[in-house]
Coordinates of C-alpha atoms and ligand atoms in Angstrom, one line a residue:
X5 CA -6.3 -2.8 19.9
X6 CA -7.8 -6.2 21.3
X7 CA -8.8 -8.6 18.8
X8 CA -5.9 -7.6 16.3
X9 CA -2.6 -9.8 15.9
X10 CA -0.1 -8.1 18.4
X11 CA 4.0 -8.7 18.9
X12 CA 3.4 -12.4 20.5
X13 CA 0.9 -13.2 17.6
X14 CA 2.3 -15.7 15.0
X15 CA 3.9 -14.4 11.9
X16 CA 1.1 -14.2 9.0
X17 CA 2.5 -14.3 5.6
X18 CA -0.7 -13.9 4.1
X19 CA -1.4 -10.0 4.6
X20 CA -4.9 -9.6 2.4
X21 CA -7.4 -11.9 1.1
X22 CA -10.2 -11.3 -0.7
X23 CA -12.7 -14.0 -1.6
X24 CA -15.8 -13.2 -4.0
X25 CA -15.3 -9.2 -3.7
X26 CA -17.9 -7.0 -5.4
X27 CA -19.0 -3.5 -5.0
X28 CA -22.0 -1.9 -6.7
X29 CA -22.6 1.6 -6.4
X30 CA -26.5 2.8 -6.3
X31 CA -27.8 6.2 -6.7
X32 CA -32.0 6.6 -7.0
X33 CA -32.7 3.2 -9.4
X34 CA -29.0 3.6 -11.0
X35 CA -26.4 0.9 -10.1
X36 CA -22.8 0.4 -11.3
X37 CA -21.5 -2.8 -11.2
X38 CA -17.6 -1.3 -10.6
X39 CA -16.6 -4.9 -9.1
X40 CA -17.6 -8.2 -9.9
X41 CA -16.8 -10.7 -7.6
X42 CA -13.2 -11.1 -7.4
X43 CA -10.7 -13.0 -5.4
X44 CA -7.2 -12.2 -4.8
X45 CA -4.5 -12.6 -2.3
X46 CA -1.7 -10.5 -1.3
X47 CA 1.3 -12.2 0.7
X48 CA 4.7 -10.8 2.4
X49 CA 7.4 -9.7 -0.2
X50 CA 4.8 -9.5 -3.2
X51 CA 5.4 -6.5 -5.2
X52 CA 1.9 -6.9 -7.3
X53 CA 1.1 -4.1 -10.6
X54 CA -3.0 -3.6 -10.9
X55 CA -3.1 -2.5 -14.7
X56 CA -6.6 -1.6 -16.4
X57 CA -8.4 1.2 -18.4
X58 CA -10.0 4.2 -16.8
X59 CA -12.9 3.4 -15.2
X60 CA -12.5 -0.3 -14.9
X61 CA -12.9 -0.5 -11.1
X62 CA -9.2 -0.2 -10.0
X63 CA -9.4 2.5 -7.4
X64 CA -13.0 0.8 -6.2
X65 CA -11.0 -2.5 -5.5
X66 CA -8.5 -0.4 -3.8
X67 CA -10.6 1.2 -1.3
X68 CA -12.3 -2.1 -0.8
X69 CA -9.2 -3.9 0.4
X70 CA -7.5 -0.9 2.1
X71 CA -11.1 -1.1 4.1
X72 CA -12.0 2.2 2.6
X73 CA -15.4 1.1 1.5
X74 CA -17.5 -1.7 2.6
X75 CA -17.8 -4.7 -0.4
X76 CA -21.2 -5.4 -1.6
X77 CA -20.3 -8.9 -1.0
X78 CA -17.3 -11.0 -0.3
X79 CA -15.1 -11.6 2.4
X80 CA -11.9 -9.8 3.5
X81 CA -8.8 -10.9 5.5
X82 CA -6.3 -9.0 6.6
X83 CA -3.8 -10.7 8.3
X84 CA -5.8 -13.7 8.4
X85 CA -8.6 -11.8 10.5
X86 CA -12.2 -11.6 8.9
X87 CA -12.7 -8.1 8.5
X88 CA -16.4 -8.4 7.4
X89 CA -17.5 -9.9 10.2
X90 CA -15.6 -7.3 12.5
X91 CA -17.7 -4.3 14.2
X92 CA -17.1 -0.7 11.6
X93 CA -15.6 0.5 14.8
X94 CA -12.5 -2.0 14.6
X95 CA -11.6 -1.3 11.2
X96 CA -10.0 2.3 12.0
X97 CA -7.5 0.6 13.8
X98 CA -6.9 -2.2 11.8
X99 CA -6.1 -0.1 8.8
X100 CA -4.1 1.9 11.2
X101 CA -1.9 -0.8 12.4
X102 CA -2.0 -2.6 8.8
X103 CA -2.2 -0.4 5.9
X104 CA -0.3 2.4 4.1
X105 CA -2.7 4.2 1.5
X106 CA -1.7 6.3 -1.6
X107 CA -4.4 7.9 -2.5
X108 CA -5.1 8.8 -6.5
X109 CA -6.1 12.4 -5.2
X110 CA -3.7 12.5 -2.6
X111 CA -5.6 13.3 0.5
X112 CA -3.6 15.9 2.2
X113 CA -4.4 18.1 5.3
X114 CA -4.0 21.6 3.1
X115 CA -3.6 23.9 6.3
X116 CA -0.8 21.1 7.6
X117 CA 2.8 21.2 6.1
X118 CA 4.5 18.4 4.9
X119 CA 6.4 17.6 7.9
X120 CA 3.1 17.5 9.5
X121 CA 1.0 15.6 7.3
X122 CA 3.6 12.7 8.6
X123 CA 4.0 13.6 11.8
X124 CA -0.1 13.6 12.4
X125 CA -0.1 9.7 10.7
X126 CA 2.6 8.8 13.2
X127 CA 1.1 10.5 16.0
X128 CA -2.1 8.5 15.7
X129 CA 0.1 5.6 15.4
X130 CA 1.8 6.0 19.3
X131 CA 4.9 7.2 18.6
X132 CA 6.4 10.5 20.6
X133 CA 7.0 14.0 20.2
X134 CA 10.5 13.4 19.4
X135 CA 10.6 10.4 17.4
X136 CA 7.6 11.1 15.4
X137 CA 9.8 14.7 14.8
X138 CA 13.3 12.1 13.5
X139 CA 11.1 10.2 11.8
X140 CA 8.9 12.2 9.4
X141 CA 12.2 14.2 8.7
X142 CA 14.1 10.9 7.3
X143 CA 11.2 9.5 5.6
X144 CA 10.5 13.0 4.0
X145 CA 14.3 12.9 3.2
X146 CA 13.9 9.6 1.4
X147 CA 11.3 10.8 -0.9
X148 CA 13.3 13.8 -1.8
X149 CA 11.4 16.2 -0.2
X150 CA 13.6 17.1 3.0
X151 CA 14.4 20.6 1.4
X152 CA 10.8 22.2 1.1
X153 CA 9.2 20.0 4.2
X154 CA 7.8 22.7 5.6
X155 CA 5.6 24.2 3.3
X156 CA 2.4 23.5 2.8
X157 CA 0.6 21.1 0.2
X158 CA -0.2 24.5 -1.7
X159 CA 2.9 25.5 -2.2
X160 CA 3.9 22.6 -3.7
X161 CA 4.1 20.9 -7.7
X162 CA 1.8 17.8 -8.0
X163 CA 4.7 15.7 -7.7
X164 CA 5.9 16.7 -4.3
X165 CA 2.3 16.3 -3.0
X166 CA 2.1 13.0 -4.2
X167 CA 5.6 12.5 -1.9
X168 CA 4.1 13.8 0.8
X169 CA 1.5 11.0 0.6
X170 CA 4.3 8.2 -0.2
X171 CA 6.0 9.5 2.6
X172 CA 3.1 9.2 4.8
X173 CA 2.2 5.4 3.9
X174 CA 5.6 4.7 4.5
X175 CA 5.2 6.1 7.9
X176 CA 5.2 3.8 11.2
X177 CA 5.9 0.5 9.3
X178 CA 2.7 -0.8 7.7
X179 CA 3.1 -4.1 6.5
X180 CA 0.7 -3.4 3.3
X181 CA 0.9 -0.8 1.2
X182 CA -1.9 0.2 -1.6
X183 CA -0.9 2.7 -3.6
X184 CA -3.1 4.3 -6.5
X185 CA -1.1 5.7 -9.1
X186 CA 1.7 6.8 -7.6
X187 CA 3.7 7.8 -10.3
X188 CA 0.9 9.9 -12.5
X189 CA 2.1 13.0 -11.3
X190 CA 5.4 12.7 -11.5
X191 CA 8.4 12.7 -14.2
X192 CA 9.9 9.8 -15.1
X193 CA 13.0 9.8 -13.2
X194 CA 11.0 10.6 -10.0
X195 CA 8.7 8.0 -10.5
X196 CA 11.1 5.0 -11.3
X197 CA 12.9 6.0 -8.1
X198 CA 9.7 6.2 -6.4
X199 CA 8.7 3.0 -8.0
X200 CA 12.0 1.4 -6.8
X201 CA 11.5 2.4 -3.1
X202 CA 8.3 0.6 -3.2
X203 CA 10.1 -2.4 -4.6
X204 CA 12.3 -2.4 -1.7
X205 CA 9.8 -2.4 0.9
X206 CA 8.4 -5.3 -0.7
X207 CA 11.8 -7.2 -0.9
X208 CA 12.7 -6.7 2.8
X209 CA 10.2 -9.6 2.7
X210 CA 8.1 -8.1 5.5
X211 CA 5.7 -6.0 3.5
X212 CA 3.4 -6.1 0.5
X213 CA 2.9 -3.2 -2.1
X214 CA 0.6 -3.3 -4.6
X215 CA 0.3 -0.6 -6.9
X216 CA -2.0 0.3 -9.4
X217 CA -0.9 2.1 -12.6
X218 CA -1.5 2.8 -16.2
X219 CA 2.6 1.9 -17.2
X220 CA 3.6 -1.1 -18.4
X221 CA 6.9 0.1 -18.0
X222 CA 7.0 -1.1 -14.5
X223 CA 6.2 -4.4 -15.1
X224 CA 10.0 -4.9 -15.3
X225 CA 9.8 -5.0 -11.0
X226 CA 6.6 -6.9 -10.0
X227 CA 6.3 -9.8 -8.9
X228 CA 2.8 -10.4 -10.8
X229 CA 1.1 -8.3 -12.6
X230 CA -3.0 -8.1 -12.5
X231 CA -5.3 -6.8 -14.9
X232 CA -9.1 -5.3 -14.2
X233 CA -11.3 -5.0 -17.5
X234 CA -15.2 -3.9 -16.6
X235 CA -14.9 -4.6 -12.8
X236 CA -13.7 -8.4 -13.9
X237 CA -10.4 -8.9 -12.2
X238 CA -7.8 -11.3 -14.1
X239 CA -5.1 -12.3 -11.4
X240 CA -1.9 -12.7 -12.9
X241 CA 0.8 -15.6 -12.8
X242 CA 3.8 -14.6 -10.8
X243 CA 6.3 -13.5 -12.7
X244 CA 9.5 -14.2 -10.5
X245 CA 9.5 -15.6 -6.9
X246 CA 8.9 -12.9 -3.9
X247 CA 11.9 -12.9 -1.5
X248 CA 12.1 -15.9 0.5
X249 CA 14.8 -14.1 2.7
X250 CA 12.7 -12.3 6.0
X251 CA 13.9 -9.4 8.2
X252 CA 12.6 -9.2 11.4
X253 CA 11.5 -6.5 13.3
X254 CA 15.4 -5.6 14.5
X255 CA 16.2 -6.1 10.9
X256 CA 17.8 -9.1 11.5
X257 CA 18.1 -12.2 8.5
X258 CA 16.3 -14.7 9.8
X259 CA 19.2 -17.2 9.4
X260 CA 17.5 -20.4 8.0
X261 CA 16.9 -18.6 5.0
X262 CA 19.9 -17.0 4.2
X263 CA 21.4 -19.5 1.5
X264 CA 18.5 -17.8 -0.3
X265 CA 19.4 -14.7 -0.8
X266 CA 22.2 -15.3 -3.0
X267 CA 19.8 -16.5 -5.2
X268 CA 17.3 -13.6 -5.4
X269 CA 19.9 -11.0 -4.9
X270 CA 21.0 -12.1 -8.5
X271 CA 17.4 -11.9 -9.7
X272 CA 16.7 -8.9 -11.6
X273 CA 13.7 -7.9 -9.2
Ligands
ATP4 N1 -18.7 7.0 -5.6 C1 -19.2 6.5 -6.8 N2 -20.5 6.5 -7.1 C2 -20.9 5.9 -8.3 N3 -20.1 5.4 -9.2 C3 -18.8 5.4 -9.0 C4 -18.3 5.9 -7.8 N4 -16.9 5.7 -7.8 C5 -16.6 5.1 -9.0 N5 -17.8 4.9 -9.7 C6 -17.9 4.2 -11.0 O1 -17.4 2.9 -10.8 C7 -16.6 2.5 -11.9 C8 -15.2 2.2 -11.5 O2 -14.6 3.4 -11.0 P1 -13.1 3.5 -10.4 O3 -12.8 4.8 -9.9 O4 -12.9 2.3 -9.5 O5 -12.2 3.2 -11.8 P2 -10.6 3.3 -12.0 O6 -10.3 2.0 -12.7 O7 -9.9 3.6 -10.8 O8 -10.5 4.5 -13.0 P3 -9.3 5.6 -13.3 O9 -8.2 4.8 -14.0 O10 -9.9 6.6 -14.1 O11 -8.9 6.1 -11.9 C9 -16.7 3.7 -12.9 O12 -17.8 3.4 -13.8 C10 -17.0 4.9 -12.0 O13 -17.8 5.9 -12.7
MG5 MG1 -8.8 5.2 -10.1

């Protein structure tokens, strides 16, 4: 993937960027307006709520920033990289290397089970037979679904498809994860713990989540919480410091930041 930040790049903290964002759809002479410009940044250990009423552009800003969908105008940077300047054919990868997506209508290969909805996402990401086999099997295990893993999305409730799909975002280590209403499908003891292991990604201090939903019960774990009314996004005032503590890639502390963990470990986040 030439161009992209690699394992010698230095360590970006800012993962997304957006500066003046805005997406109109047109059909024939109608045009919706479902972003106006917005700007909004995403950084390493941010655990960020998008709240807003249906329709109000949440999923459009979404797919703009997960590189889903081309912005009308603006600019994007992931990882300090200007995407909008980058050829279409470099964004695949990009989002590959970068992103995690929860989709609002989940996504799924039907004809694939479970087990190789994950496998396939790891697969395109370089990993082998055998540890893309370990590896879908624990992450499925962490979202609760280790028992029926080898059925097909069809064969399962709502809730276990939407699993399936947390399960594959989590897959091969993104460093940003969108995620569009992961909890609407499920109950509410599902979803908290579903909720919580998206908090936890985002407090290893290596990742960023940001999650869209309609329940302010969550707000009780984000770091900030946004809000989208009519395409006009309001970017919200943090609400309790992101992790200052980093893991690196062997999951080691880095060590000049470990008389701050006491700290945030006793933080209710
Ligand atoms: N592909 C599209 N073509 C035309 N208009 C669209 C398209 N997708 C979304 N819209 C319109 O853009 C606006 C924002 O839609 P969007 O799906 O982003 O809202 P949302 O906040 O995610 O809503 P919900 O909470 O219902 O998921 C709406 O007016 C919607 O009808
Ligand atoms: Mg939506």
């Amino acid at each position: 993937m030439a161009g992209f930040s690699d394992a010698l790049s230095p360590r970006v903290d800012r993962l997304i960027e957006l500066t003046d964002v805005s997406k109109e759809y047109s059909s024939g002479a109608n045009t919706v307006r479902a972003l106006r410009p917005s700007s909004l940044t995403l950084d390493r250990g941010e655990f960020v709520l998008l709240e807003g009423p249906s329709g109000s552009g949440k999923t459009t800003l979404l797919q703009v920033m997960g590189l889903l969908m081309k912005p009308t105008s603006g600019s994007i940077k992931i990882c300090g990289e200007d995407v909008t300047v980058m050829g279409e054919d470099k964004l695949p990868g990009l989002r590959l290397k970068h992103i995690g997506f929860i989709f609002q209508t989940f996504n799924l290969f039907p004809a694939l089970t479970a087990f190789e909805n994950v496998k396939l996402v790891l697969k395109l990401k370089g990993f082998g037979w055998t540890e893309r086999g370990k590896e879908a099997k624990t992450l499925l295990d962490r979202v609760g679904l280790g028992s029926c893993m080898h059925r097909k999305p069809g064969e399962l409730s709502g809730g276990q498809r939407q699993r399936i799909c947390i399960a594959r975002a989590l897959a091969g280590d993104n460093d940003i994860i969108l995620a569009d209403e992961p909890t609407a499908a499920l109950d509410t003891a599902t979803g908290i713990s579903i909720i919580e292991l998206l908090r936890n990604e985002a407090r290893t201090g290596r990742k960023a989540v940001l999650v869209v939903t309609h329940d302010p019960r969550l707000e009780k774990y984000a770091t900030r919480v946004d809000k989208m009314t009519d395409g006009i996004l309001t970017g919200g005032e943090p609400i309790r410091p992101r992790p200052m503590h980093s893991i690196d890639d062997t999951g080691v502390l880095f060590p000049h930041h470990q008389s701050q963990v006491a700290e945030v470990a006793g933080a209710a986040y």
